[in-house]
Tab-separated table of C-alpha atoms and ligand atoms in Angstrom:
chain	number	residue	atom	x	y	z
A	18	MET	CA	-0.415	32.037	-5.302
A	19	PRO	CA	1.545	28.927	-4.175
A	20	GLN	CA	1.939	26.255	-6.836
A	21	LEU	CA	1.400	22.940	-5.099
A	22	ALA	CA	2.163	19.566	-6.713
A	23	THR	CA	-0.309	18.633	-9.411
A	24	LYS	CA	-2.442	15.491	-9.451
A	25	LYS	CA	0.375	13.716	-11.292
A	26	ASP	CA	2.715	14.077	-8.288
A	27	CYS	CA	0.629	14.935	-5.220
A	28	THR	CA	0.349	11.924	-2.892
A	29	GLY	CA	-2.197	13.518	-0.528
A	30	CYS	CA	0.265	13.332	2.390
A	31	SER	CA	-1.094	16.666	3.717
A	32	ALA	CA	2.307	18.031	4.832
A	33	CYS	CA	1.381	21.299	3.037
A	34	LYS	CA	-1.781	21.661	5.095
A	35	GLN	CA	0.051	21.073	8.371
A	36	VAL	CA	2.530	23.927	7.913
A	37	CYS	CA	0.103	26.573	6.680
A	38	PRO	CA	0.107	29.390	9.287
A	39	LYS	CA	-3.309	30.596	8.085
A	40	HIS	CA	-4.918	27.135	8.030
A	41	CYS	CA	-6.177	27.864	4.565
A	42	ILE	CA	-5.417	24.481	3.007
A	43	SER	CA	-7.947	21.682	3.146
A	44	MET	CA	-7.701	18.171	1.786
A	45	CYS	CA	-10.706	17.449	-0.450
A	46	GLU	CA	-11.846	14.644	-2.742
A	47	ASP	CA	-11.912	15.713	-6.388
A	48	ALA	CA	-14.577	14.593	-8.897
A	49	VAL	CA	-13.114	11.067	-9.086
A	50	GLY	CA	-12.451	10.624	-5.369
A	51	VAL	CA	-8.748	11.564	-5.243
A	52	VAL	CA	-7.815	13.508	-2.085
A	53	LEU	CA	-5.850	16.653	-3.009
A	54	PRO	CA	-5.044	19.957	-1.255
A	55	SER	CA	-7.192	22.967	-1.966
A	56	ILE	CA	-6.123	26.518	-1.030
A	57	ASP	CA	-8.595	29.147	0.156
A	58	THR	CA	-7.075	32.016	-1.819
A	59	SER	CA	-8.892	34.668	0.220
A	60	LEU	CA	-6.883	33.665	3.310
A	61	CYS	CA	-3.540	32.779	1.714
A	62	ILE	CA	-0.688	35.192	2.544
A	63	GLU	CA	1.631	33.623	-0.054
A	64	CYS	CA	4.327	32.693	2.463
A	65	LYS	CA	4.879	29.530	0.385
A	66	ALA	CA	5.510	27.391	3.480
A	67	CYS	CA	3.277	24.783	1.827
A	68	GLU	CA	5.518	24.594	-1.249
A	69	ARG	CA	8.608	24.154	0.930
A	70	ALA	CA	6.948	21.378	2.969
A	71	CYS	CA	5.920	19.367	-0.093
A	72	PRO	CA	8.066	16.241	-0.591
A	73	ALA	CA	6.898	16.021	-4.204
A	74	LEU	CA	8.298	19.504	-4.951
A	75	ASN	CA	11.451	19.088	-2.832
A	76	ALA	CA	12.882	15.636	-3.281
A	77	PRO	CA	13.981	14.046	0.005
A	78	GLU	CA	17.375	12.398	0.387
A	79	PHE	CA	17.385	8.828	-0.944
A	80	LYS	CA	19.820	6.115	0.158
A	81	SER	CA	20.568	2.762	-1.409
A	82	PRO	CA	19.914	-0.206	0.931
A	83	ARG	CA	23.122	-1.404	2.614
A	84	SER	CA	21.749	-4.847	3.578
A	85	SER	CA	18.658	-7.044	3.245
A	86	PHE	CA	17.113	-9.535	5.647
A	87	ALA	CA	14.459	-12.212	5.474
A	88	ALA	CA	12.581	-11.757	8.731
A	89	TRP	CA	9.525	-12.706	10.737
A	90	ALA	CA	7.968	-12.223	14.153
A	91	THR	CA	8.923	-14.996	16.550
A	92	ASP	CA	5.346	-15.025	17.898
A	93	LYS	CA	3.777	-17.671	15.626
A	94	GLU	CA	0.231	-16.340	15.957
A	95	ILE	CA	1.284	-12.796	15.020
A	96	ARG	CA	3.130	-14.180	12.021
A	97	ARG	CA	0.063	-16.180	10.920
A	98	ILE	CA	-2.367	-13.269	11.059
A	99	SER	CA	-0.069	-10.562	9.641
A	100	ALA	CA	0.238	-9.632	5.980
A	101	SER	CA	3.669	-11.217	5.662
A	102	GLY	CA	6.095	-11.883	8.522
A	103	GLY	CA	4.428	-9.733	11.174
A	104	ILE	CA	7.417	-7.399	11.423
A	105	ALA	CA	5.184	-4.350	11.876
A	106	SER	CA	3.461	-5.963	14.890
A	107	ALA	CA	6.815	-6.935	16.394
A	108	ILE	CA	7.972	-3.328	15.998
A	109	TYR	CA	4.821	-2.053	17.733
A	110	LYS	CA	5.446	-4.464	20.601
A	111	TYR	CA	9.060	-3.278	20.884
A	112	VAL	CA	7.973	0.383	20.886
A	113	ALA	CA	5.289	-0.285	23.518
A	114	ASP	CA	7.776	-2.218	25.703
A	115	ASN	CA	10.123	0.780	25.512
A	116	ASP	CA	7.407	3.377	26.262
A	117	GLY	CA	7.800	4.816	22.786
A	118	PHE	CA	5.411	6.343	20.286
A	119	SER	CA	4.309	4.803	17.033
A	120	ILE	CA	1.631	5.171	14.375
A	121	GLY	CA	-0.311	2.949	12.014
A	122	ALA	CA	-3.325	2.635	9.733
A	123	VAL	CA	-6.736	1.905	11.255
A	124	THR	CA	-10.036	1.312	9.435
A	125	ASP	CA	-13.018	3.142	10.960
A	126	ASP	CA	-16.709	2.097	11.000
A	127	GLU	CA	-17.265	3.648	7.561
A	128	PHE	CA	-14.225	1.868	6.077
A	129	ARG	CA	-12.159	5.041	5.891
A	130	VAL	CA	-8.528	4.386	6.740
A	131	LYS	CA	-6.799	6.848	9.034
A	132	ILE	CA	-3.319	7.048	10.485
A	133	LYS	CA	-3.558	6.945	14.260
A	134	SER	CA	-1.237	6.847	17.215
A	135	PHE	CA	-0.519	3.231	18.133
A	136	THR	CA	-0.806	3.868	21.844
A	137	LEU	CA	-4.477	4.767	21.404
A	138	GLN	CA	-5.412	1.676	19.421
A	139	ASP	CA	-5.314	-2.020	20.010
A	140	GLN	CA	-2.892	-4.195	18.065
A	141	ASP	CA	-5.623	-5.910	16.056
A	142	ALA	CA	-6.895	-2.747	14.408
A	143	ILE	CA	-3.491	-1.561	13.323
A	144	ARG	CA	-2.185	-4.899	12.038
A	145	ASN	CA	-2.370	-6.056	8.422
A	146	SER	CA	-2.388	-4.182	5.131
A	147	LYS	CA	-5.208	-1.862	4.124
A	148	TYR	CA	-5.031	-1.615	0.359
A	149	THR	CA	-6.496	1.860	0.051
A	150	PHE	CA	-5.518	5.510	0.549
A	151	SER	CA	-4.950	6.281	4.215
A	152	ASP	CA	-5.527	9.728	5.608
A	153	ALA	CA	-2.599	11.026	7.687
A	154	GLN	CA	-4.036	14.482	8.489
A	155	GLU	CA	-4.887	13.779	12.125
A	156	ILE	CA	-1.509	12.409	13.147
A	157	TYR	CA	0.757	15.369	12.368
A	158	HIS	CA	-0.101	17.438	15.451
A	159	MET	CA	1.075	14.539	17.663
A	160	LEU	CA	4.455	14.137	15.984
A	161	ARG	CA	6.450	17.139	17.244
A	162	PRO	CA	5.396	16.694	20.905
A	163	ALA	CA	6.314	12.994	20.662
A	164	VAL	CA	9.757	13.826	19.253
A	165	LYS	CA	10.306	16.553	21.870
A	166	ALA	CA	9.441	14.150	24.695
A	167	GLY	CA	12.648	12.358	23.720
A	168	ASP	CA	11.216	8.846	23.729
A	169	LEU	CA	11.638	6.414	20.875
A	170	VAL	CA	9.410	7.490	17.948
A	171	VAL	CA	8.795	4.969	15.163
A	172	LEU	CA	6.858	6.202	12.151
A	173	ILE	CA	5.612	3.416	9.869
A	174	GLY	CA	3.825	4.364	6.662
A	175	LEU	CA	3.725	4.261	2.895
A	176	PRO	CA	6.901	5.726	1.350
A	177	CYS	CA	5.120	8.938	0.310
A	178	GLN	CA	3.734	9.362	3.832
A	179	THR	CA	7.128	8.733	5.393
A	180	ALA	CA	8.586	11.387	3.099
A	181	GLY	CA	5.871	13.801	4.317
A	182	TYR	CA	6.576	13.091	7.995
A	183	ARG	CA	10.312	13.481	7.427
A	184	LYS	CA	9.920	16.776	5.592
A	185	TYR	CA	7.737	18.009	8.455
A	186	LEU	CA	9.908	16.778	11.336
A	187	GLY	CA	13.442	16.553	9.975
A	188	ASP	CA	15.958	14.056	11.340
A	189	HIS	CA	16.277	13.372	15.065
A	190	ASP	CA	18.230	10.720	16.981
A	191	ASN	CA	15.066	9.318	18.568
A	192	VAL	CA	13.012	9.034	15.345
A	193	ILE	CA	13.047	5.950	13.118
A	194	TYR	CA	11.352	6.241	9.737
A	195	ILE	CA	10.004	2.982	8.313
A	196	ASP	CA	8.358	2.727	4.909
A	197	LEU	CA	6.452	-0.126	3.315
A	198	ILE	CA	7.134	-1.352	-0.181
A	199	CYS	CA	4.095	-0.071	-2.081
A	200	HIS	CA	2.646	-0.568	-5.541
A	201	GLY	CA	-0.038	2.111	-5.223
A	202	VAL	CA	-3.194	3.141	-3.397
A	203	THR	CA	-6.783	3.229	-4.570
A	204	PRO	CA	-8.890	6.252	-3.532
A	205	ASN	CA	-10.802	5.267	-0.423
A	206	SER	CA	-14.182	6.269	-1.901
A	207	TYR	CA	-13.914	3.303	-4.320
A	208	LEU	CA	-13.551	0.929	-1.387
A	209	ARG	CA	-16.542	2.418	0.411
A	210	GLN	CA	-18.661	2.254	-2.751
A	211	HIS	CA	-17.668	-1.347	-3.348
A	212	ILE	CA	-18.543	-2.449	0.184
A	213	LYS	CA	-21.888	-0.629	-0.009
A	214	SER	CA	-22.649	-2.326	-3.306
A	215	LEU	CA	-21.812	-5.777	-1.855
A	216	GLU	CA	-23.952	-5.058	1.211
A	217	THR	CA	-26.912	-4.240	-1.018
A	218	GLN	CA	-26.412	-7.149	-3.436
A	219	LEU	CA	-25.889	-9.760	-0.710
A	220	ASN	CA	-28.146	-8.195	1.912
A	221	ILE	CA	-25.367	-8.169	4.519
A	222	ASP	CA	-24.143	-5.684	7.116
A	223	ALA	CA	-20.338	-5.518	7.054
A	224	HIS	CA	-18.562	-4.469	10.251
A	225	ARG	CA	-14.967	-5.325	9.454
A	226	LEU	CA	-12.764	-5.854	6.439
A	227	SER	CA	-9.555	-7.691	5.667
A	228	PHE	CA	-7.583	-7.519	2.440
A	229	ARG	CA	-5.558	-10.570	3.454
A	230	ALA	CA	-7.842	-12.675	5.633
A	231	PRO	CA	-5.826	-14.823	8.058
A	232	GLU	CA	-8.541	-17.537	7.901
A	233	LYS	CA	-7.695	-18.079	4.230
A	234	GLY	CA	-3.936	-17.634	4.571
A	235	THR	CA	-2.760	-14.037	4.285
A	236	ALA	CA	-0.651	-14.890	1.220
A	237	ASN	CA	-3.855	-15.658	-0.731
A	238	TYR	CA	-5.175	-12.071	-0.664
A	239	TYR	CA	-8.843	-12.802	0.127
A	240	PHE	CA	-10.953	-9.632	0.275
A	241	THR	CA	-13.144	-10.519	3.254
A	242	LEU	CA	-16.066	-8.818	4.969
A	243	TYR	CA	-17.020	-9.798	8.508
A	244	GLY	CA	-20.237	-9.384	10.474
A	245	LYS	CA	-20.709	-8.071	13.997
A	246	ASP	CA	-19.541	-11.340	15.533
A	247	ARG	CA	-16.505	-11.661	13.256
A	248	ASP	CA	-18.390	-14.177	11.124
A	249	ILE	CA	-17.320	-14.189	7.455
A	250	LEU	CA	-20.032	-12.662	5.255
A	251	TYR	CA	-18.103	-12.487	1.983
A	252	SER	CA	-14.660	-13.674	0.973
A	253	LYS	CA	-13.294	-13.674	-2.553
A	254	ARG	CA	-10.024	-13.099	-4.347
A	255	SER	CA	-9.152	-11.733	-7.756
A	256	ALA	CA	-9.358	-15.214	-9.313
A	257	ASP	CA	-13.018	-15.393	-8.185
A	258	GLY	CA	-13.715	-12.071	-9.899
A	259	GLU	CA	-13.492	-9.853	-6.786
A	260	LYS	CA	-13.683	-6.455	-8.434
A	261	TYR	CA	-11.961	-4.223	-5.887
A	262	ASN	CA	-9.127	-6.736	-5.640
A	263	LEU	CA	-8.794	-6.964	-9.421
A	264	ALA	CA	-8.675	-3.194	-9.745
A	265	PHE	CA	-6.108	-2.932	-6.956
A	266	HIS	CA	-3.801	-5.877	-7.614
A	267	ARG	CA	-3.749	-5.292	-11.367
A	268	SER	CA	-3.047	-1.583	-10.865
A	269	TYR	CA	-6.160	-0.201	-12.634
A	270	SER	CA	-7.522	2.046	-9.920
A	271	TYR	CA	-4.678	3.903	-8.176
A	272	ARG	CA	-4.315	7.601	-7.599
A	273	GLU	CA	-2.727	9.183	-10.661
A	274	ASN	CA	0.524	9.963	-8.761
A	275	CYS	CA	1.125	6.250	-8.091
A	276	TYR	CA	1.873	5.731	-11.797
A	277	HIS	CA	4.576	8.426	-11.502
A	278	CYS	CA	5.676	7.408	-7.986
A	279	HIS	CA	8.932	9.060	-6.861
A	280	TYR	CA	9.499	6.317	-4.259
A	281	ALA	CA	9.109	3.109	-6.288
A	282	ARG	CA	12.832	2.618	-6.662
A	283	ARG	CA	15.802	0.913	-5.095
A	284	GLU	CA	16.924	3.974	-3.137
A	285	ARG	CA	14.809	4.713	-0.072
A	286	CYS	CA	14.077	7.776	2.040
A	287	SER	CA	13.575	5.866	5.276
A	288	ASP	CA	15.807	4.153	7.835
A	289	ILE	CA	14.344	0.761	7.052
A	290	THR	CA	11.889	-0.574	4.472
A	291	ILE	CA	9.574	-3.533	5.056
A	292	GLY	CA	7.483	-5.589	2.651
A	293	ASP	CA	6.600	-9.066	1.486
A	294	TYR	CA	9.717	-11.022	0.559
A	295	HIS	CA	9.440	-11.675	-3.182
A	296	GLY	CA	12.200	-13.661	-4.881
A	297	LEU	CA	13.402	-15.376	-1.692
A	298	GLY	CA	16.029	-18.015	-2.484
A	299	GLU	CA	16.656	-16.822	-6.026
A	300	MET	CA	20.180	-15.499	-5.421
A	301	ALA	CA	21.292	-17.759	-2.584
A	302	PRO	CA	19.886	-20.965	-1.116
A	303	CYS	CA	17.871	-20.705	2.090
A	304	ASP	CA	17.042	-23.378	4.615
A	305	PHE	CA	13.696	-22.053	5.881
A	306	SER	CA	10.139	-21.949	4.549
A	307	ASP	CA	9.138	-18.963	2.407
A	308	GLU	CA	5.692	-18.785	4.035
A	309	ASN	CA	4.871	-15.473	5.780
A	310	VAL	CA	8.338	-14.004	5.397
A	311	SER	CA	8.946	-10.248	5.345
A	312	VAL	CA	11.835	-8.424	3.798
A	313	ILE	CA	13.704	-5.765	5.745
A	314	LEU	CA	15.913	-3.393	3.776
A	315	VAL	CA	18.337	-1.534	6.002
A	316	ASN	CA	19.013	1.901	4.545
A	317	THR	CA	20.885	3.846	7.249
A	318	SER	CA	23.145	3.176	10.210
A	319	LYS	CA	20.274	4.181	12.508
A	320	GLY	CA	18.102	1.587	10.755
A	321	GLU	CA	20.849	-0.997	11.186
A	322	ALA	CA	21.089	-0.384	14.933
A	323	PHE	CA	17.281	-0.528	15.246
A	324	VAL	CA	17.033	-3.898	13.440
A	325	LYS	CA	19.781	-5.258	15.667
A	326	ARG	CA	17.879	-4.091	18.771
A	327	LEU	CA	14.703	-5.751	17.482
A	328	ALA	CA	16.510	-9.025	16.809
A	329	ASP	CA	18.316	-8.901	20.185
A	330	SER	CA	14.960	-8.415	21.916
A	331	GLY	CA	13.866	-11.795	20.566
A	332	LEU	CA	10.771	-10.329	18.917
A	333	ILE	CA	11.972	-11.059	15.382
A	334	GLU	CA	14.187	-13.603	13.670
A	335	ILE	CA	16.397	-12.270	10.876
A	336	HIS	CA	18.461	-13.959	8.150
A	337	CYS	CA	20.918	-11.928	6.118
A	338	ARG	CA	20.275	-12.192	2.341
A	339	PRO	CA	22.034	-10.866	-0.767
A	340	THR	CA	21.107	-7.165	-0.789
A	341	ASP	CA	19.890	-7.294	-4.389
A	342	GLU	CA	17.699	-10.398	-4.012
A	343	PRO	CA	14.499	-8.686	-2.764
A	344	ILE	CA	15.121	-5.730	-5.076
A	345	LYS	CA	15.217	-8.002	-8.123
A	346	GLY	CA	12.180	-9.858	-6.743
A	347	ASP	CA	9.859	-6.866	-6.427
A	348	LEU	CA	9.222	-4.528	-9.353
A	349	GLN	CA	8.025	-1.880	-6.890
A	350	LEU	CA	11.655	-1.549	-5.809
A	351	GLN	CA	12.581	-0.742	-9.401
A	352	ARG	CA	9.840	1.381	-10.954
A	353	PRO	CA	6.268	2.608	-10.457
A	354	SER	CA	3.275	0.474	-11.479
A	355	PRO	CA	2.826	0.783	-15.243
A	356	LYS	CA	-0.222	2.286	-16.941
A	357	THR	CA	-1.817	-0.629	-18.771
A	358	CYS	CA	-4.573	-0.217	-21.355
A	359	GLU	CA	-7.050	-1.264	-18.624
A	360	ARG	CA	-5.782	1.615	-16.476
A	361	ILE	CA	-6.302	3.992	-19.335
A	362	ASP	CA	-9.853	2.616	-19.800
A	363	PHE	CA	-10.446	3.012	-16.053
A	364	GLU	CA	-9.313	6.640	-16.155
A	365	LYS	CA	-11.746	7.327	-18.978
A	366	TYR	CA	-14.720	5.628	-17.318
A	367	ILE	CA	-14.152	6.927	-13.796
A	368	GLU	CA	-14.161	10.473	-15.242
A	369	LYS	CA	-17.182	9.766	-17.437
A	370	TYR	CA	-19.250	8.313	-14.575
A	371	GLY	CA	-18.259	10.975	-12.026
A	372	GLY	CA	-16.206	8.737	-9.693
A	373	ASP	CA	-18.664	5.790	-9.787
A	374	PHE	CA	-16.273	2.896	-9.134
A	375	GLU	CA	-18.671	0.013	-9.698
A	376	THR	CA	-19.756	1.232	-13.141
A	377	ALA	CA	-16.209	2.110	-14.190
A	378	ILE	CA	-14.700	-1.243	-13.177
A	379	ASP	CA	-17.589	-3.197	-14.798
A	380	LYS	CA	-16.934	-1.367	-18.070
A	381	VAL	CA	-13.176	-1.964	-17.840
A	382	LEU	CA	-13.604	-5.691	-17.198
A	383	LEU	CA	-16.133	-5.992	-20.030
A	384	LEU	CA	-13.778	-4.271	-22.449
A	385	LYS	CA	-10.893	-6.439	-21.275
A	386	ALA	CA	-12.914	-9.633	-21.832
A	387	ARG	CA	-13.892	-8.403	-25.304
A	388	ARG	CA	-10.243	-7.635	-26.137
A	389	GLU	CA	-9.161	-11.071	-24.950
A	390	ARG	CA	-11.867	-12.752	-27.096
A	391	ILE	CA	-10.717	-10.839	-30.178
A	392	THR	CA	-7.081	-11.784	-29.522
A	393	PHE	CA	-8.121	-15.413	-29.021
A	394	PHE	CA	-9.938	-15.606	-32.376
A	395	ARG	CA	-7.161	-13.697	-34.161
A	396	GLN	CA	-4.586	-16.167	-32.913
A	397	LEU	CA	-6.763	-19.243	-33.493
A	398	PRO	CA	-5.643	-20.076	-37.086
A	399	ARG	CA	-1.979	-19.804	-36.098
A	400	ARG	CA	-2.586	-22.038	-33.061
A	401	ILE	CA	-4.381	-24.657	-35.159
A	402	ILE	CA	-1.555	-24.696	-37.728
A	403	ARG	CA	1.018	-25.056	-34.935
A	404	LYS	CA	-0.909	-27.969	-33.420
A	405	ILE	CA	-1.208	-29.740	-36.810
A	406	LEU	CA	2.532	-29.308	-37.445
A	407	LYS	CA	3.274	-30.710	-34.009
A	408	MET	CA	1.070	-33.742	-34.678
A	409	LEU	CA	2.728	-34.315	-38.081
A	410	LYS	CA	6.185	-34.117	-36.460
A	411	LEU	CA	5.180	-36.679	-33.820
A	412	ARG	CA	4.331	-39.181	-36.546
B	23	FAD	C1	-1.142	0.045	-0.151
B	23	FAD	C2	-0.088	-0.980	0.103
B	23	FAD	C3	0.611	-1.524	-0.958
B	23	FAD	C4	1.612	-2.483	-0.733
B	23	FAD	N1	2.320	-2.987	-1.793
B	23	FAD	C5	3.326	-3.874	-1.572
B	23	FAD	C6	4.116	-4.384	-2.649
B	23	FAD	O1	3.894	-4.052	-3.814
B	23	FAD	N2	5.141	-5.245	-2.366
B	23	FAD	C7	5.406	-5.633	-1.076
B	23	FAD	O2	6.335	-6.392	-0.865
B	23	FAD	N3	4.678	-5.153	-0.036
B	23	FAD	C8	3.656	-4.293	-0.250
B	23	FAD	N4	2.929	-3.798	0.810
B	23	FAD	C9	3.348	-4.173	2.178
B	23	FAD	C10	2.724	-5.491	2.647
B	23	FAD	O3	1.352	-5.546	2.357
B	23	FAD	C11	2.894	-5.654	4.167
B	23	FAD	O4	2.367	-4.547	4.828
B	23	FAD	C12	4.333	-5.760	4.567
B	23	FAD	O5	4.855	-6.935	4.017
B	23	FAD	C13	4.495	-5.802	6.090
B	23	FAD	O6	3.833	-6.878	6.568
B	23	FAD	P1	3.820	-7.229	8.124
B	23	FAD	O7	3.313	-8.643	8.234
B	23	FAD	O8	5.130	-6.896	8.726
B	23	FAD	O9	2.860	-6.198	8.778
B	23	FAD	P2	1.304	-5.941	8.730
B	23	FAD	O10	0.583	-6.587	9.845
B	23	FAD	O11	0.783	-6.087	7.373
B	23	FAD	O12	1.335	-4.374	9.134
B	23	FAD	C14	1.233	-3.478	8.187
B	23	FAD	C15	1.780	-2.116	8.568
B	23	FAD	O13	1.387	-1.312	7.493
B	23	FAD	C16	0.597	-0.234	7.933
B	23	FAD	N5	-0.433	-0.021	6.920
B	23	FAD	C17	-1.349	-0.882	6.473
B	23	FAD	N6	-2.105	-0.330	5.527
B	23	FAD	C18	-1.675	0.935	5.377
B	23	FAD	C19	-2.074	2.028	4.574
B	23	FAD	N7	-3.081	1.938	3.707
B	23	FAD	N8	-1.417	3.190	4.704
B	23	FAD	C20	-0.388	3.310	5.581
B	23	FAD	N9	0.054	2.320	6.364
B	23	FAD	C21	-0.588	1.149	6.258
B	23	FAD	C22	0.033	-0.696	9.282
B	23	FAD	O14	-0.266	0.406	10.081
B	23	FAD	C23	1.197	-1.508	9.824
B	23	FAD	O15	2.167	-0.644	10.349
B	23	FAD	C24	1.915	-2.873	0.597
B	23	FAD	C25	1.193	-2.335	1.671
B	23	FAD	C26	0.208	-1.395	1.437
B	23	FAD	C27	-0.549	-0.832	2.611
């Protein structure tokens, strides 16, 4: 029987399912909501095509970035409403203007996130970050025909997804692989449970969601639910106690593989990498605002030519930066998200309560608060002594 990647390494990219000649692999949620492949052993002919297609079992080629840019979309409105500099939207516009093919993440009516073909969706739906697992299963069958047609094909996705597409398609002159810097994804069932729980508590009917609401400034990471008429029904951030945000931004609730991520490193397996620009100005002065600025890492000569074409088209503005600056600024370009004690608590509770996100996160936050109280009282005598000594010194 084929030995697919285990939960520690499987990213749920579904490349294994796509290559199975017997269609005997399905992607299913396990007991805690993590999407993993499952093989119907009665149909499997043991050809092992699935093992060969798996980027977790067969490491892709990684390349160190050759240059870094601070960049943003020249369209001010796109820049304002995008997660960072609106580079993804500018790329979509470039691809559309050149009759190309592209893909992106879209949230459906049930708050599942799926990878869709850009040409079938409007810009609004595909823009901005969705901080949850996105399901790429439906896009694969469109990839080979798009590549064969010979037009420009630009595949934007999380690094693990990009690795899956690349393993499936191989390298072609007309295909540009673009990955996002990523610190992990939360199983989508947690997001759906959280929204349902908010709807019940607040007696609201959510129609849309943003993880970085433009109304509040996308850099402030407001988790926002909208009604039918795009009216804001709920909008909170981690500092206000927003539980999904806390679990996501503090790395408590990711898929297990995210803590062992093969792609959270300097070397990339894409032509270009985009993300928020962290650490801007730390290695060289810059004479522009750091608000809504994206980073572009150029990893291949094909990527370099593509960025030049984008800049020449006038859709983006780019500023060359020291290559190491954004890498030093973002831990996700150095190592995977660490397993904190809250993550370990989360793992325990999510198992214990059968994938019930709301109960698990409540327990984790309660335990964290208790731990912090204990630490506070333990450190109190030392703090008092320090304060007294300081006062005595001042005299
Ligand atoms: C789960 C996740 C974690 C991230 N972690 C970091 C990080 O640690 N550091 C950092 O610098 N940047 C991170 N980013 C990237 C960041 O949020 C922005 O997407 C990036 O700066 C590009 O912004 P933009 O303004 O150019 O485009 P945006 O308008 O944000 O466009 C985003 C692009 O990302 C795609 N996308 C959005 N959500 C998903 C998803 N769930 N799965 C696949 N594709 C998706 C969209 O289709 C679009 O192509 C993360 C993104 C995601 C989705």
